[in-house]
Tab-separated table of C-alpha atoms in Angstrom:
chain	number	residue	atom	x	y	z
A	1	MET	CA	5.310	-11.804	18.215
A	2	LYS	CA	8.532	-9.802	17.920
A	3	ALA	CA	11.830	-9.331	19.723
A	4	TYR	CA	13.330	-5.828	19.591
A	5	ARG	CA	16.821	-4.501	20.253
A	6	GLY	CA	16.897	-1.538	22.609
A	7	GLU	CA	19.144	1.490	22.291
A	8	ASP	CA	21.442	0.002	24.951
A	9	GLY	CA	21.749	-3.331	23.145
A	10	ARG	CA	19.224	-5.204	25.283
A	11	VAL	CA	16.829	-7.600	23.530
A	12	LEU	CA	13.208	-7.027	24.520
A	13	LEU	CA	10.103	-9.187	24.083
A	14	PHE	CA	6.664	-7.547	24.044
A	15	ARG	CA	3.907	-9.083	26.221
A	16	PRO	CA	4.880	-12.757	25.805
A	17	GLU	CA	2.420	-13.947	28.457
A	18	LEU	CA	-0.555	-12.772	26.395
A	19	ASN	CA	0.783	-14.667	23.387
A	20	ALA	CA	0.983	-17.767	25.577
A	21	VAL	CA	-2.645	-17.326	26.647
A	22	ARG	CA	-3.694	-16.938	23.006
A	23	MET	CA	-2.052	-20.259	22.136
A	24	LYS	CA	-3.825	-21.965	25.040
A	25	LYS	CA	-7.201	-20.669	23.849
A	26	GLY	CA	-6.547	-21.784	20.284
A	27	ALA	CA	-5.442	-25.210	21.478
A	28	GLU	CA	-8.577	-25.623	23.570
A	29	ARG	CA	-10.723	-25.112	20.459
A	30	MET	CA	-8.896	-28.011	18.833
A	31	CYS	CA	-9.013	-30.224	21.965
A	32	MET	CA	-5.235	-30.004	22.199
A	33	HIS	CA	-2.922	-29.799	25.169
A	34	SER	CA	-0.785	-26.671	25.125
A	35	PRO	CA	2.368	-25.617	26.946
A	36	SER	CA	1.936	-23.677	30.149
A	37	VAL	CA	2.532	-19.930	30.084
A	38	GLN	CA	5.955	-20.447	31.662
A	39	GLN	CA	6.891	-23.207	29.182
A	40	PHE	CA	5.789	-20.992	26.304
A	41	ILE	CA	7.855	-18.033	27.529
A	42	GLU	CA	10.895	-20.241	28.137
A	43	GLY	CA	10.645	-21.672	24.609
A	44	VAL	CA	10.448	-18.192	23.129
A	45	LYS	CA	13.367	-16.961	25.262
A	46	GLN	CA	15.575	-19.857	24.173
A	47	THR	CA	14.747	-19.171	20.515
A	48	VAL	CA	15.618	-15.487	20.908
A	49	LEU	CA	18.894	-16.301	22.674
A	50	ALA	CA	19.847	-18.754	19.934
A	51	ASN	CA	19.155	-16.074	17.293
A	52	ARG	CA	20.273	-13.036	19.272
A	53	ARG	CA	22.758	-11.859	16.656
A	54	TRP	CA	19.948	-11.706	14.084
A	55	VAL	CA	17.908	-9.155	16.050
A	56	PRO	CA	18.253	-5.963	13.943
A	57	PRO	CA	19.532	-2.668	15.434
A	58	PRO	CA	16.976	-0.213	16.864
A	59	GLY	CA	14.747	1.248	14.169
A	60	LYS	CA	15.827	-1.311	11.558
A	61	GLY	CA	13.347	-4.073	12.311
A	62	SER	CA	12.906	-6.973	14.700
A	63	LEU	CA	13.181	-10.727	15.107
A	64	TYR	CA	9.791	-12.134	14.123
A	65	LEU	CA	8.792	-15.164	16.185
A	66	ARG	CA	6.201	-17.729	15.132
A	67	PRO	CA	5.236	-20.167	17.916
A	68	LEU	CA	3.565	-23.288	16.524
A	69	LEU	CA	1.721	-26.166	18.166
A	70	PHE	CA	0.704	-29.235	16.197
A	71	GLY	CA	-0.522	-32.729	16.895
A	72	SER	CA	1.459	-35.824	16.070
A	73	GLY	CA	0.953	-39.549	16.355
A	74	ALA	CA	-1.834	-41.739	15.042
A	75	SER	CA	-5.422	-40.500	15.433
A	76	LEU	CA	-8.781	-41.693	14.156
A	77	GLY	CA	-11.575	-39.491	12.813
A	78	LEU	CA	-11.919	-36.262	14.773
A	79	SER	CA	-10.207	-37.498	17.929
A	80	ALA	CA	-7.332	-35.430	19.247
A	81	ALA	CA	-3.778	-36.513	18.537
A	82	SER	CA	-2.036	-38.417	21.304
A	83	GLU	CA	1.099	-36.256	21.233
A	84	PHE	CA	1.793	-32.586	20.578
A	85	THR	CA	4.872	-30.693	19.459
A	86	PHE	CA	5.649	-27.064	20.352
A	87	LEU	CA	8.074	-25.167	18.132
A	88	VAL	CA	9.195	-21.546	17.852
A	89	PHE	CA	10.596	-20.264	14.555
A	90	GLY	CA	12.482	-16.975	14.326
A	91	SER	CA	13.456	-14.777	11.388
A	92	PRO	CA	14.658	-11.153	11.171
A	93	VAL	CA	12.278	-8.727	9.462
A	94	GLN	CA	12.741	-5.117	8.407
A	95	ASN	CA	10.374	-2.356	9.474
A	96	TYR	CA	6.959	-3.135	8.008
A	97	PHE	CA	6.423	0.474	6.925
A	98	LYS	CA	9.315	2.704	5.921
A	99	GLU	CA	9.569	5.465	8.528
A	100	GLY	CA	6.152	4.392	9.785
A	101	THR	CA	4.338	6.772	7.420
A	102	SER	CA	3.067	4.607	4.547
A	103	ALA	CA	-0.729	4.538	4.760
A	104	LEU	CA	-2.993	1.612	3.923
A	105	ASP	CA	-5.676	1.813	1.263
A	106	LEU	CA	-8.459	-0.586	2.241
A	107	TYR	CA	-11.295	-2.145	0.291
A	108	VAL	CA	-14.518	-3.224	2.042
A	109	GLU	CA	-15.369	-6.790	1.116
A	110	GLU	CA	-19.100	-7.500	1.261
A	111	VAL	CA	-19.132	-11.202	0.372
A	112	ILE	CA	-16.883	-13.770	2.020
A	113	PRO	CA	-17.467	-17.275	3.410
A	114	ARG	CA	-17.219	-17.343	7.192
A	115	ALA	CA	-16.424	-20.212	9.528
A	116	TYR	CA	-19.063	-20.878	12.170
A	117	LEU	CA	-18.723	-18.784	15.355
A	118	GLY	CA	-15.483	-17.273	14.226
A	119	GLY	CA	-15.677	-14.883	11.317
A	120	SER	CA	-12.356	-14.002	9.759
A	121	GLY	CA	-10.729	-13.583	13.156
A	122	GLY	CA	-11.847	-16.009	15.830
A	123	VAL	CA	-11.005	-19.179	13.917
A	124	LYS	CA	-8.862	-17.698	11.172
A	125	SER	CA	-5.860	-19.647	12.414
A	126	ILE	CA	-7.811	-22.914	12.327
A	127	SER	CA	-10.001	-23.099	9.241
A	128	ASN	CA	-10.772	-19.797	7.558
A	129	TYR	CA	-7.506	-18.513	6.102
A	130	GLY	CA	-8.241	-19.834	2.604
A	131	PRO	CA	-11.116	-17.489	1.735
A	132	VAL	CA	-9.369	-14.580	3.476
A	133	LEU	CA	-6.249	-15.011	1.337
A	134	GLU	CA	-8.332	-15.261	-1.843
A	135	VAL	CA	-10.149	-11.993	-1.084
A	136	MET	CA	-6.823	-10.315	-0.261
A	137	ARG	CA	-5.408	-11.497	-3.592
A	138	ARG	CA	-8.308	-9.949	-5.513
A	139	ALA	CA	-8.053	-6.675	-3.578
A	140	LYS	CA	-4.304	-6.336	-4.115
A	141	ALA	CA	-4.736	-7.049	-7.813
A	142	ARG	CA	-6.951	-3.933	-7.882
A	143	GLY	CA	-4.299	-1.810	-6.158
A	144	PHE	CA	-5.536	-1.973	-2.542
A	145	SER	CA	-3.313	-2.714	0.459
A	146	ASP	CA	-5.720	-4.935	2.344
A	147	VAL	CA	-9.361	-5.806	2.975
A	148	LEU	CA	-11.806	-4.591	5.622
A	149	TYR	CA	-14.506	-7.136	6.423
A	150	LEU	CA	-18.123	-6.626	7.443
A	151	ASP	CA	-19.939	-8.846	9.918
A	152	ALA	CA	-21.235	-12.053	8.353
A	153	GLU	CA	-24.728	-11.841	9.855
A	154	THR	CA	-25.993	-8.378	8.894
A	155	LYS	CA	-23.223	-7.112	6.574
A	156	LYS	CA	-23.837	-3.661	8.068
A	157	ASN	CA	-21.040	-3.395	10.633
A	158	ILE	CA	-17.270	-3.381	10.233
A	159	GLU	CA	-15.277	-6.139	11.908
A	160	GLU	CA	-11.549	-6.168	11.142
A	161	VAL	CA	-8.890	-6.026	8.471
A	162	SER	CA	-7.437	-9.359	7.272
A	163	ALA	CA	-4.788	-9.619	9.988
A	164	SER	CA	-5.386	-6.444	11.972
A	165	ASN	CA	-7.874	-4.715	14.255
A	166	ILE	CA	-9.279	-1.353	13.146
A	167	PHE	CA	-9.867	1.932	15.008
A	168	LEU	CA	-11.716	5.147	14.066
A	169	VAL	CA	-10.704	8.505	15.550
A	170	LYS	CA	-13.549	10.984	16.011
A	171	GLY	CA	-12.393	14.013	17.982
A	172	ASN	CA	-11.386	12.881	21.461
A	173	THR	CA	-13.114	9.514	20.982
A	174	ILE	CA	-11.534	6.370	19.563
A	175	VAL	CA	-13.978	3.711	18.360
A	176	THR	CA	-13.246	0.049	17.614
A	177	PRO	CA	-15.458	-2.995	16.976
A	178	ALA	CA	-15.994	-5.026	20.132
A	179	THR	CA	-14.494	-8.509	20.319
A	180	ASN	CA	-17.759	-10.427	20.454
A	181	GLY	CA	-16.501	-13.867	19.454
A	182	THR	CA	-15.953	-13.149	15.769
A	183	ILE	CA	-13.127	-10.636	16.131
A	184	LEU	CA	-9.672	-11.635	17.280
A	185	GLY	CA	-8.709	-9.518	20.294
A	186	GLY	CA	-5.193	-8.633	19.240
A	187	ILE	CA	-2.430	-8.053	21.784
A	188	THR	CA	-1.420	-4.811	20.074
A	189	ARG	CA	-5.107	-3.823	20.135
A	190	LYS	CA	-5.247	-4.284	23.907
A	191	SER	CA	-2.062	-2.266	24.372
A	192	VAL	CA	-3.213	0.640	22.201
A	193	ILE	CA	-6.538	0.820	24.045
A	194	GLU	CA	-4.727	1.076	27.385
A	195	ILE	CA	-2.347	3.729	26.046
A	196	SER	CA	-5.268	5.730	24.601
A	197	ILE	CA	-7.138	5.730	27.928
A	198	ASP	CA	-3.969	6.819	29.758
A	199	LEU	CA	-3.670	9.745	27.322
A	200	GLY	CA	-7.219	10.871	28.117
A	201	TYR	CA	-9.037	9.602	25.051
A	202	LYS	CA	-12.455	8.012	25.383
A	203	VAL	CA	-12.379	4.503	23.904
A	204	GLU	CA	-15.617	2.868	22.751
A	205	GLU	CA	-15.634	-0.875	22.046
A	206	ARG	CA	-18.976	-1.443	20.321
A	207	VAL	CA	-20.810	-2.267	17.122
A	208	VAL	CA	-19.525	0.102	14.422
A	209	PRO	CA	-21.884	0.584	11.429
A	210	VAL	CA	-20.033	0.853	8.129
A	211	GLU	CA	-21.571	4.326	7.634
A	212	GLU	CA	-19.386	5.638	10.480
A	213	LEU	CA	-16.353	5.333	8.226
A	214	LYS	CA	-17.444	8.642	6.687
A	215	GLU	CA	-17.420	10.369	10.104
A	216	ALA	CA	-13.867	9.479	11.133
A	217	GLU	CA	-10.996	11.949	10.933
A	218	GLU	CA	-8.331	9.278	11.239
A	219	VAL	CA	-8.394	5.501	10.886
A	220	PHE	CA	-5.641	3.116	11.908
A	221	CYS	CA	-5.001	-0.612	12.196
A	222	THR	CA	-3.123	-2.537	14.861
A	223	GLY	CA	-1.399	-5.887	14.729
A	224	THR	CA	1.873	-7.663	15.405
A	225	ALA	CA	3.149	-7.086	11.867
A	226	THR	CA	1.817	-3.573	11.353
A	227	GLY	CA	2.173	-2.137	14.854
A	228	VAL	CA	0.004	0.968	14.502
A	229	ALA	CA	-0.593	1.582	10.783
A	230	SER	CA	-2.301	4.641	9.324
A	231	VAL	CA	-5.170	4.150	6.894
A	232	GLY	CA	-5.186	6.637	4.037
A	233	SER	CA	-8.452	5.603	2.430
A	234	ILE	CA	-11.285	3.078	2.537
A	235	THR	CA	-13.361	2.199	-0.538
A	236	PHE	CA	-16.893	0.917	0.024
A	237	GLN	CA	-19.381	0.341	-2.792
A	238	ASN	CA	-17.159	2.311	-5.202
A	239	THR	CA	-17.050	5.321	-2.847
A	240	ARG	CA	-13.599	6.279	-1.554
A	241	THR	CA	-13.265	8.037	1.823
A	242	GLU	CA	-9.887	9.582	2.656
A	243	TYR	CA	-8.409	10.212	6.118
A	244	LYS	CA	-5.742	12.421	7.673
A	245	VAL	CA	-2.256	10.926	7.815
A	246	GLY	CA	1.102	12.280	8.937
A	247	ASP	CA	2.764	13.762	11.992
A	248	GLY	CA	0.934	15.443	14.860
A	249	LEU	CA	-2.082	13.150	14.697
A	250	VAL	CA	-3.514	10.659	17.194
A	251	THR	CA	-2.285	7.717	15.120
A	252	GLN	CA	1.309	8.959	15.132
A	253	GLN	CA	1.140	9.684	18.866
A	254	LEU	CA	-0.003	6.152	19.661
A	255	ARG	CA	2.535	4.605	17.295
A	256	SER	CA	5.420	6.540	18.855
A	257	ILE	CA	4.485	5.534	22.390
A	258	LEU	CA	3.979	1.866	21.484
A	259	VAL	CA	7.303	1.660	19.633
A	260	GLY	CA	9.017	3.503	22.465
A	261	ILE	CA	7.826	0.961	25.007
A	262	GLN	CA	8.683	-1.989	22.766
A	263	THR	CA	12.244	-0.755	22.140
A	264	GLY	CA	12.944	0.521	25.639
A	265	SER	CA	13.222	4.226	24.793
A	266	ILE	CA	10.096	4.963	26.866
A	267	GLN	CA	9.804	3.715	30.433
A	268	ASP	CA	7.726	0.558	30.665
A	269	THR	CA	5.517	1.399	33.635
A	270	LYS	CA	3.085	-1.442	32.837
A	271	ASN	CA	5.634	-4.279	32.822
A	272	TRP	CA	4.736	-5.221	29.270
A	273	VAL	CA	8.328	-5.882	28.161
A	274	LEU	CA	10.451	-8.895	29.073
A	275	GLU	CA	14.217	-8.417	28.851
A	276	ILE	CA	16.131	-11.375	27.408
A	277	ASP	CA	19.369	-11.993	29.324
């Protein structure tokens, strides 16, 4: 998650309660106790306050926060640890994409080991990062920005990018793979869907066959690091499909609104932002 500095100097945190819920869900999968939502938010707030001077000015970046929960104490076999430690690390980061216009070039990976009932998303944070990072390394060595994964069962439907959710724009309709247990339902993803519906777009969360990539006018990814990132091209089976990028498009509209809410330049009518005093 990220802390942003508003135009008036305030420090703003985007949807911390949803990040707390995500940690609780992840902990449950590992039979771990997790902090309550309020304890989580308080820990994040204290970390931001302690590092307040490192929050970059508006438009220059943000304070990146990494909440961690790990077990400690002696344990035998697969039994849960007797004690747990909750930490929050913070570090300033510059804008992920200069001026928000650099587009991703994705490669569709057709073969990748998947963890049971999790795909690359659902249990990525627990056991499946190794193969994901290896595939990313191979793709970047070939000049691609990131990897788009297909479902492990049929290999006919798109799922997600390594650390991002993916959306296709087709006229007034925005399509994204449904979170069916194998796709991580990102917090930025949820926010962009709500913004899109408010703007009058029809949003379809469903199975998305890989062939639909050829029908899209725009494609974008969402995630904590990327925000809303344009996709310039996707290569599948040695065929490259290119998409519209630049100003005046749906992607740019959604990005501007999301950033505006996160930095306080657009009124937060949904109470998504927590101000750090």
